[in-house]
Tab-separated table of C-alpha atoms in Angstrom:
chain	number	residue	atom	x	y	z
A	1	UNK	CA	-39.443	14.361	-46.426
A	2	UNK	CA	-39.227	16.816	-44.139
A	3	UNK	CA	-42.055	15.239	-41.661
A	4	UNK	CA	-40.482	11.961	-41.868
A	5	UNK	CA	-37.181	13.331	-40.673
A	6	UNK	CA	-38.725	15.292	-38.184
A	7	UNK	CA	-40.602	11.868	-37.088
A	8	UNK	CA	-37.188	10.290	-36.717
A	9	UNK	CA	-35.882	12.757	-34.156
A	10	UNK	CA	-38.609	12.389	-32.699
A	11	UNK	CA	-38.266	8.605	-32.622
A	12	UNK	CA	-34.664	9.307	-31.209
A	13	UNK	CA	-35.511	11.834	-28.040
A	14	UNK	CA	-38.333	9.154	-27.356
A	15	UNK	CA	-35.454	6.358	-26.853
A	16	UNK	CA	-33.436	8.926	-25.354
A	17	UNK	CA	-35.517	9.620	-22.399
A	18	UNK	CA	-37.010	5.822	-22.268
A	19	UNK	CA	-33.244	5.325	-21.406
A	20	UNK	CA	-32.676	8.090	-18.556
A	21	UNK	CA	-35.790	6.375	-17.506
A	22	UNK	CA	-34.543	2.812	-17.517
A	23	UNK	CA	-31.116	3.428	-16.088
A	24	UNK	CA	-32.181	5.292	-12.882
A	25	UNK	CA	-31.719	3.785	-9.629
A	26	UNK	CA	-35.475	3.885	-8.794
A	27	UNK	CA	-37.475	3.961	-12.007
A	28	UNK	CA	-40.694	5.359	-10.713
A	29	UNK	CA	-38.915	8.299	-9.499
A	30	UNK	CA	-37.109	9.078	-12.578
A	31	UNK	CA	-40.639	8.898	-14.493
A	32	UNK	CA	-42.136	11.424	-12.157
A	33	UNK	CA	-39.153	13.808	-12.678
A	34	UNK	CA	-39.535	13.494	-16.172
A	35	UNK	CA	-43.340	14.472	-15.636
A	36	UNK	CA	-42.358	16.991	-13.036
A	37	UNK	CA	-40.533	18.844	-15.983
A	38	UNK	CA	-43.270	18.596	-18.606
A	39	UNK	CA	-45.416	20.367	-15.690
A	40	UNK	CA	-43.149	23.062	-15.045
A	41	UNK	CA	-42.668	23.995	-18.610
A	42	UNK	CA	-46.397	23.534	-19.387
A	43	UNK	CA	-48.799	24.796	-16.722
A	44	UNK	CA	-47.003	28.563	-17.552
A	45	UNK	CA	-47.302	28.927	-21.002
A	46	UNK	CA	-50.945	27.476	-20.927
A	47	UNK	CA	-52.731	30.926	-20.862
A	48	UNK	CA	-50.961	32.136	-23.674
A	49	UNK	CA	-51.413	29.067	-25.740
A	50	UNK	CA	-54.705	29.185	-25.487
A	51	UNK	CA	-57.264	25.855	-25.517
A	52	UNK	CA	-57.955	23.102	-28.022
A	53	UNK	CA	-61.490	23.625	-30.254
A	54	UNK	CA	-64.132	21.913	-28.235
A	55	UNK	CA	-64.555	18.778	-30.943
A	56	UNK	CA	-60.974	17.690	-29.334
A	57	UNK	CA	-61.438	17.686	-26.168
A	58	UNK	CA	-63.437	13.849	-25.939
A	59	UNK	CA	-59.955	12.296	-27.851
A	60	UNK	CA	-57.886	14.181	-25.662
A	61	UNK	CA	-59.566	13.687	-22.467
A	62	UNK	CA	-59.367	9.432	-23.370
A	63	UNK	CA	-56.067	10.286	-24.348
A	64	UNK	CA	-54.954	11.365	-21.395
A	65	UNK	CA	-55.835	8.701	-19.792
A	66	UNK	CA	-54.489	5.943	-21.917
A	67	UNK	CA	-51.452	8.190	-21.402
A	68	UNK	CA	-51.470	7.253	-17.677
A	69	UNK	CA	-52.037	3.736	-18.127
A	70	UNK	CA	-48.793	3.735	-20.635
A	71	UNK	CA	-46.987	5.015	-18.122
A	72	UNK	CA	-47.456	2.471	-15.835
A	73	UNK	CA	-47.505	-0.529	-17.650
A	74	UNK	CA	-43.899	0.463	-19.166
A	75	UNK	CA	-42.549	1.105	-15.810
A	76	UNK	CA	-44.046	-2.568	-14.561
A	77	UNK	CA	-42.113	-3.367	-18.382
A	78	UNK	CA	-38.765	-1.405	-17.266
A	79	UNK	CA	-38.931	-3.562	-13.964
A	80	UNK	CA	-39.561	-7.024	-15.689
A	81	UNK	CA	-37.398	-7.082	-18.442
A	82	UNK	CA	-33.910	-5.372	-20.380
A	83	UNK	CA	-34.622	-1.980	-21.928
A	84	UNK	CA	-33.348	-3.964	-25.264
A	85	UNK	CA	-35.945	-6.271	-25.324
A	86	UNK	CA	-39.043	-5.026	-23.939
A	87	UNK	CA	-38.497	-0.929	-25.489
A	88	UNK	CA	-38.513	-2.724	-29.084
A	89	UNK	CA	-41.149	-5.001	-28.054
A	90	UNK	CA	-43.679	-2.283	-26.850
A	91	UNK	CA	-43.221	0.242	-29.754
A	92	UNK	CA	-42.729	-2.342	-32.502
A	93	UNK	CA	-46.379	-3.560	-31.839
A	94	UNK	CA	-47.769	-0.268	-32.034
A	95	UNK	CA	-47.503	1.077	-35.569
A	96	UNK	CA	-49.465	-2.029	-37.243
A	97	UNK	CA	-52.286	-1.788	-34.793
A	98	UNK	CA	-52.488	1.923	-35.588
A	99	UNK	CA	-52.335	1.145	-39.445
A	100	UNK	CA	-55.365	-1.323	-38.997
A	101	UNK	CA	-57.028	0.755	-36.660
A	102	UNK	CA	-56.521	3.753	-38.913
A	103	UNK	CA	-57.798	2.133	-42.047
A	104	UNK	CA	-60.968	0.501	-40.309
A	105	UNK	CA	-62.517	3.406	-38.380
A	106	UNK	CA	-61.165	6.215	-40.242
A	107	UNK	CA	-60.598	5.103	-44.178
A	108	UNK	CA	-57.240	5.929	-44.439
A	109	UNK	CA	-55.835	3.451	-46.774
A	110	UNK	CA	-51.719	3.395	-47.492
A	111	UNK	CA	-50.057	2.399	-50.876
A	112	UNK	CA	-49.067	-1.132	-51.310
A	113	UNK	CA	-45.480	-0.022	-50.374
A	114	UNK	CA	-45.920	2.124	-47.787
A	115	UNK	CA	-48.058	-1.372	-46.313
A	116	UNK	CA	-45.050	-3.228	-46.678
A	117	UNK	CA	-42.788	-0.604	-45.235
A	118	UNK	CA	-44.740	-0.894	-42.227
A	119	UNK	CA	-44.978	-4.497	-42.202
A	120	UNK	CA	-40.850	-4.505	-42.390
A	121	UNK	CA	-40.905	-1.871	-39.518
A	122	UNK	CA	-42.812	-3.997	-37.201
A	123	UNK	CA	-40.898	-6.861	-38.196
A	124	UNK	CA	-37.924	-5.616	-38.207
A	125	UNK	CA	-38.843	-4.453	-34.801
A	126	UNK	CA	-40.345	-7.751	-33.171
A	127	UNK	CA	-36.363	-9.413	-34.383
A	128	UNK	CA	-34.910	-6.871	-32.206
A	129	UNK	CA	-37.040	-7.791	-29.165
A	130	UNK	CA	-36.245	-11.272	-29.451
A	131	UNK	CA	-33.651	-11.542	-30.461
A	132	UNK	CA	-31.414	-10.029	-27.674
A	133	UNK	CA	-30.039	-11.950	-25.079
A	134	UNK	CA	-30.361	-11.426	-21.271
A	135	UNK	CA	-33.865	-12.302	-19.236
A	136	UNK	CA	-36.515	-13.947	-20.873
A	137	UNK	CA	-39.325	-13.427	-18.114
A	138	UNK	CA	-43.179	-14.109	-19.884
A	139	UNK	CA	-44.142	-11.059	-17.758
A	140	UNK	CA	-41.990	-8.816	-19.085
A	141	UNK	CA	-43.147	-9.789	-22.673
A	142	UNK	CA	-46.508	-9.413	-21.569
A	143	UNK	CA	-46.475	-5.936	-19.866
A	144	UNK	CA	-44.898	-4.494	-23.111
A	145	UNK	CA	-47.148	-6.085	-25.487
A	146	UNK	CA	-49.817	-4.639	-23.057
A	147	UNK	CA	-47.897	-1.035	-23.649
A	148	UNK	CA	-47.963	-1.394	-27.178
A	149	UNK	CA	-51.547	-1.794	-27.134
A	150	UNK	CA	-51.703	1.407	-24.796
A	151	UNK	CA	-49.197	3.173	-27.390
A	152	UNK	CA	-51.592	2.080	-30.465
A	153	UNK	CA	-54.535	3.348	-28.651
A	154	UNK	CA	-53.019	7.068	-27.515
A	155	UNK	CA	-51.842	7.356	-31.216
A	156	UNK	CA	-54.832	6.779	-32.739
A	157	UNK	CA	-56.710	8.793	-30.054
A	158	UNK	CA	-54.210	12.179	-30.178
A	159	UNK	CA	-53.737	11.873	-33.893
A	160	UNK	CA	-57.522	12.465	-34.294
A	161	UNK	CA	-57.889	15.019	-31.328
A	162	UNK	CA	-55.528	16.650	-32.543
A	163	UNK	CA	-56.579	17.181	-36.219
A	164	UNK	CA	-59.779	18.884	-34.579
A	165	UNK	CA	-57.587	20.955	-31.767
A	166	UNK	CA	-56.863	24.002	-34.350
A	167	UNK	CA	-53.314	23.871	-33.868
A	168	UNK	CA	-50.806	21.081	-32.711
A	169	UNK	CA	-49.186	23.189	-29.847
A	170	UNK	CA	-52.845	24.020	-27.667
A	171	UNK	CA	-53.178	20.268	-27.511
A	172	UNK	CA	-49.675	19.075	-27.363
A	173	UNK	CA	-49.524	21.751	-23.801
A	174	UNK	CA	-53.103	21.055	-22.273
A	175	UNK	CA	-52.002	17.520	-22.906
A	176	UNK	CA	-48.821	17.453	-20.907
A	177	UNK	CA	-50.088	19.950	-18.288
A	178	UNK	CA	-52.782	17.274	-17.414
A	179	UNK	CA	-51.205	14.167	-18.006
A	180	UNK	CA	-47.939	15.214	-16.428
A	181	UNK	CA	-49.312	16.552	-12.791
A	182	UNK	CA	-51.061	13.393	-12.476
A	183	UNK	CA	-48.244	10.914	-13.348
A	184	UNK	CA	-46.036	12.907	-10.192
A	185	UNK	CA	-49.189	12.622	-7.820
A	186	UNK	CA	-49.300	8.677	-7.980
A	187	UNK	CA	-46.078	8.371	-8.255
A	188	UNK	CA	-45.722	10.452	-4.659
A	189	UNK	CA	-48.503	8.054	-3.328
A	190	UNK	CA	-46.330	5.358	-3.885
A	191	UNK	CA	-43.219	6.502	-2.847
A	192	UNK	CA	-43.906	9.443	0.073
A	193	UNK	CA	-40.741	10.586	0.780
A	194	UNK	CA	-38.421	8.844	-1.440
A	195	UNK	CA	-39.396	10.796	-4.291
A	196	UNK	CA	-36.582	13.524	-3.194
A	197	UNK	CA	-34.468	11.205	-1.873
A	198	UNK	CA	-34.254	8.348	-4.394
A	199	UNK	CA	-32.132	9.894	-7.243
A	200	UNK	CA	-28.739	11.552	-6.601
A	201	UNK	CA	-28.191	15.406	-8.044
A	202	UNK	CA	-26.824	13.470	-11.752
A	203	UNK	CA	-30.060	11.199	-12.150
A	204	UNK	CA	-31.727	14.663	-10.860
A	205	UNK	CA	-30.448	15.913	-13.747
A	206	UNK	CA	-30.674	13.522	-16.424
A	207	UNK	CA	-34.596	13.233	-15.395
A	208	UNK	CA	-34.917	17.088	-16.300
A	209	UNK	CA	-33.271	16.636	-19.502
A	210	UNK	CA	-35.482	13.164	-20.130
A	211	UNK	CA	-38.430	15.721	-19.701
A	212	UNK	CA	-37.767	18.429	-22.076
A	213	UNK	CA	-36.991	15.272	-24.715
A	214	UNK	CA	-40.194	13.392	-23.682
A	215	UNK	CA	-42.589	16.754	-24.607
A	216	UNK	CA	-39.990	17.931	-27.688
A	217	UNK	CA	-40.603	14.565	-29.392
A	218	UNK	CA	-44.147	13.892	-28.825
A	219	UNK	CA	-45.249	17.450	-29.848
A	220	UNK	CA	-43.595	16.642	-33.123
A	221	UNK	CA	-45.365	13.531	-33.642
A	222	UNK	CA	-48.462	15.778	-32.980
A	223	UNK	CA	-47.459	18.565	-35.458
A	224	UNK	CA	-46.791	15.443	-37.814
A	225	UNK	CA	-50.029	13.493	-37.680
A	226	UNK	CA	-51.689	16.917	-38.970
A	227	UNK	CA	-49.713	16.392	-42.045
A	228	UNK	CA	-49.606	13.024	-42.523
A	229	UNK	CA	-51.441	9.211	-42.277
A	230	UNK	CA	-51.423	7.865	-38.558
A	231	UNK	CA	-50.186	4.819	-39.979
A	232	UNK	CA	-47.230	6.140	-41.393
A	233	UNK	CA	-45.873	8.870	-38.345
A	234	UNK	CA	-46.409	6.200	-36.041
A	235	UNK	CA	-43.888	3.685	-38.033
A	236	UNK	CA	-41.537	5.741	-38.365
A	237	UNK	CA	-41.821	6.849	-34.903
A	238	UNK	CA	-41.082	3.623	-33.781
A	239	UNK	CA	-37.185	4.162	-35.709
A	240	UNK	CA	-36.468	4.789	-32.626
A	241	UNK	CA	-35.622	1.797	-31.417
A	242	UNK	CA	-32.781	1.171	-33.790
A	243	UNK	CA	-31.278	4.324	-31.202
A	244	UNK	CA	-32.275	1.872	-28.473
A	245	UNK	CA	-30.835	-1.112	-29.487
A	246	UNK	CA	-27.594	1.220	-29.904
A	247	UNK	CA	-28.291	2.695	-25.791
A	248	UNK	CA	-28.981	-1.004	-24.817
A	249	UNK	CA	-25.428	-2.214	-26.249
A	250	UNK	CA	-23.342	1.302	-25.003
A	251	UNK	CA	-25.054	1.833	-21.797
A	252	UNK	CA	-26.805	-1.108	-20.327
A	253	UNK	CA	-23.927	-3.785	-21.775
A	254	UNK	CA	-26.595	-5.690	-23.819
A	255	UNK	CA	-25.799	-7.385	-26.708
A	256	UNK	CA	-25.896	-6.464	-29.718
A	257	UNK	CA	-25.560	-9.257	-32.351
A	258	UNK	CA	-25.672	-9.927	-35.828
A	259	UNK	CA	-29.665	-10.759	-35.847
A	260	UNK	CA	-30.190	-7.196	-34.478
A	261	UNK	CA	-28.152	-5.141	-36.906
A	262	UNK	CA	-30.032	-6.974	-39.663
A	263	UNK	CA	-33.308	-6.630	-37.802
A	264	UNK	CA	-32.189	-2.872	-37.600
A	265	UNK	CA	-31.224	-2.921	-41.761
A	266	UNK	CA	-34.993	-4.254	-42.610
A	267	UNK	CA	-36.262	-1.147	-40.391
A	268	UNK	CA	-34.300	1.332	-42.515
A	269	UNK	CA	-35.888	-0.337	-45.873
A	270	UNK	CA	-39.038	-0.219	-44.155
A	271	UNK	CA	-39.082	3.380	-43.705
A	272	UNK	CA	-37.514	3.612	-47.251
A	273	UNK	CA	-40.779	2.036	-48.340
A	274	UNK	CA	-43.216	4.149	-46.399
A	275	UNK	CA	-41.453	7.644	-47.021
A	276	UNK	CA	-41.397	6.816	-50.756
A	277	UNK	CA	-44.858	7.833	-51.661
């Protein structure tokens, strides 16, 4: 119980900073300050974290760059479409790719119920993402479906590199200290200049903040898949977006609606089901 709690914070920081993200005035920008943080608190404490076991490095080296590919394709989704739709749309695909994927290639095989718990999450999820109002722009759909494939892949690739790393925190910081640099230098391709000037001192700010809640969730969804089925941390992960749905209505003044708050009650059974093992 106690990794499936920890998986839902998780789940929360990672709507948390998907919404500093979205509500930025130039959303590139506010992804490369996120990144800019994860570098700053990662290159340092890389010496004395030492380096993953060499049978991790091929996962995490693909990972990495699935990881840059995410990024963009959920920025292109951020620009297309309401964080209300497309953030449920993107992670609710993930976590039932990742469960076929996980059973396939690496024979892990979940209990009838914890197969229906995910099948509720991911359908409890896909209700959210359609069923809130504002644009309804096929490219938008498309771009997150396209980052939930990306999110499926990273999983599956990190929760295997990491389960031959030695130790979640080594490949959680070599990870970010790659991954991160790299997402700031395109991102200062694309927008010279403006990547100063494009946020105010608050969005500054927020961006920070998005970092440190970017890295603090994901390295616990590392630590978790050395504990538990891929399957399984990535469902509940993908909680989450029950926080979303909550930013979207608060924050961004999309609606919230009966359909969602049931969509958002089948979620909770469905991570009833799965933790219930």
């Amino acid at each position: 119980m106690t990794v499936a709690l920890a998986v839902i914070l998780a789940g929360v920081l990672h709507a948390t900073w998907n919404a500093i993200a979205k509500g930025a005035a130039d959303h590139a920008v506010s992804f490369a300050v996120i990144a800019l943080t994860q570098t700053l608190l990662t290159l340092p404490v890389l010496p004395f974290t030492g380096l993953p076991d060499a049978g991790a490095w091929p996962w995490l080296t693909a990972s990495i760059v699935v990881h840059v590919v995410y990024m963009g394709l959920l920025l292109k989704s951020y620009e297309l479409g309401d964080f209300s739709q497309v953030y449920p749309l993107a992670r609710g695909s993930a976590p039932l790719v990742v469960a076929l994927v996980a059973a396939t290639l690496f024979g892990e095989r979940l209990s009838w119920p914890q197969f229906a718990g995910v099948a509720a999450v991911c359908g409890g999820l896909g209700v959210l993402a359609f069923a809130a109002g504002g644009r309804r722009d096929p490219r938008a759909i498309a771009a997150a479906l396209l980052t939930g494939a990306s999110i499926a892949a990273y999983t599956v690739l990190d929760g295997v590199g990491v389960r031959e790393a030695g130790g979640a925190l080594p490949y959680t910081t070599l990870l970010f200290a790659v991954q991160a640099p790299i997402t700031v230098a395109i991102v200062a391709a694309m927008r010279g200049r403006r990547l100063v000037t494009a946020l105010d001192r608050r969005q500054w700010l927020l961006g920070l903040g998005g970092g440190v809640f970017a890295m603090a969730g994901y390295g616990i969804v590392l630590w978790a898949q050395t504990r538990g089925t891929l399957a399984s941390v990535a469902a509940l992960r993908e909680t989450g977006v029950i926080s979303g749905a909550v930013i979207g209505a608060v924050f961004f003044s999309e609606r919230l609606g009966a359909r969602r708050v049931a969509a958002a009650c089948v979620v909770a059974a469905g991570v009833v089901l799965i933790t219930a093992h």
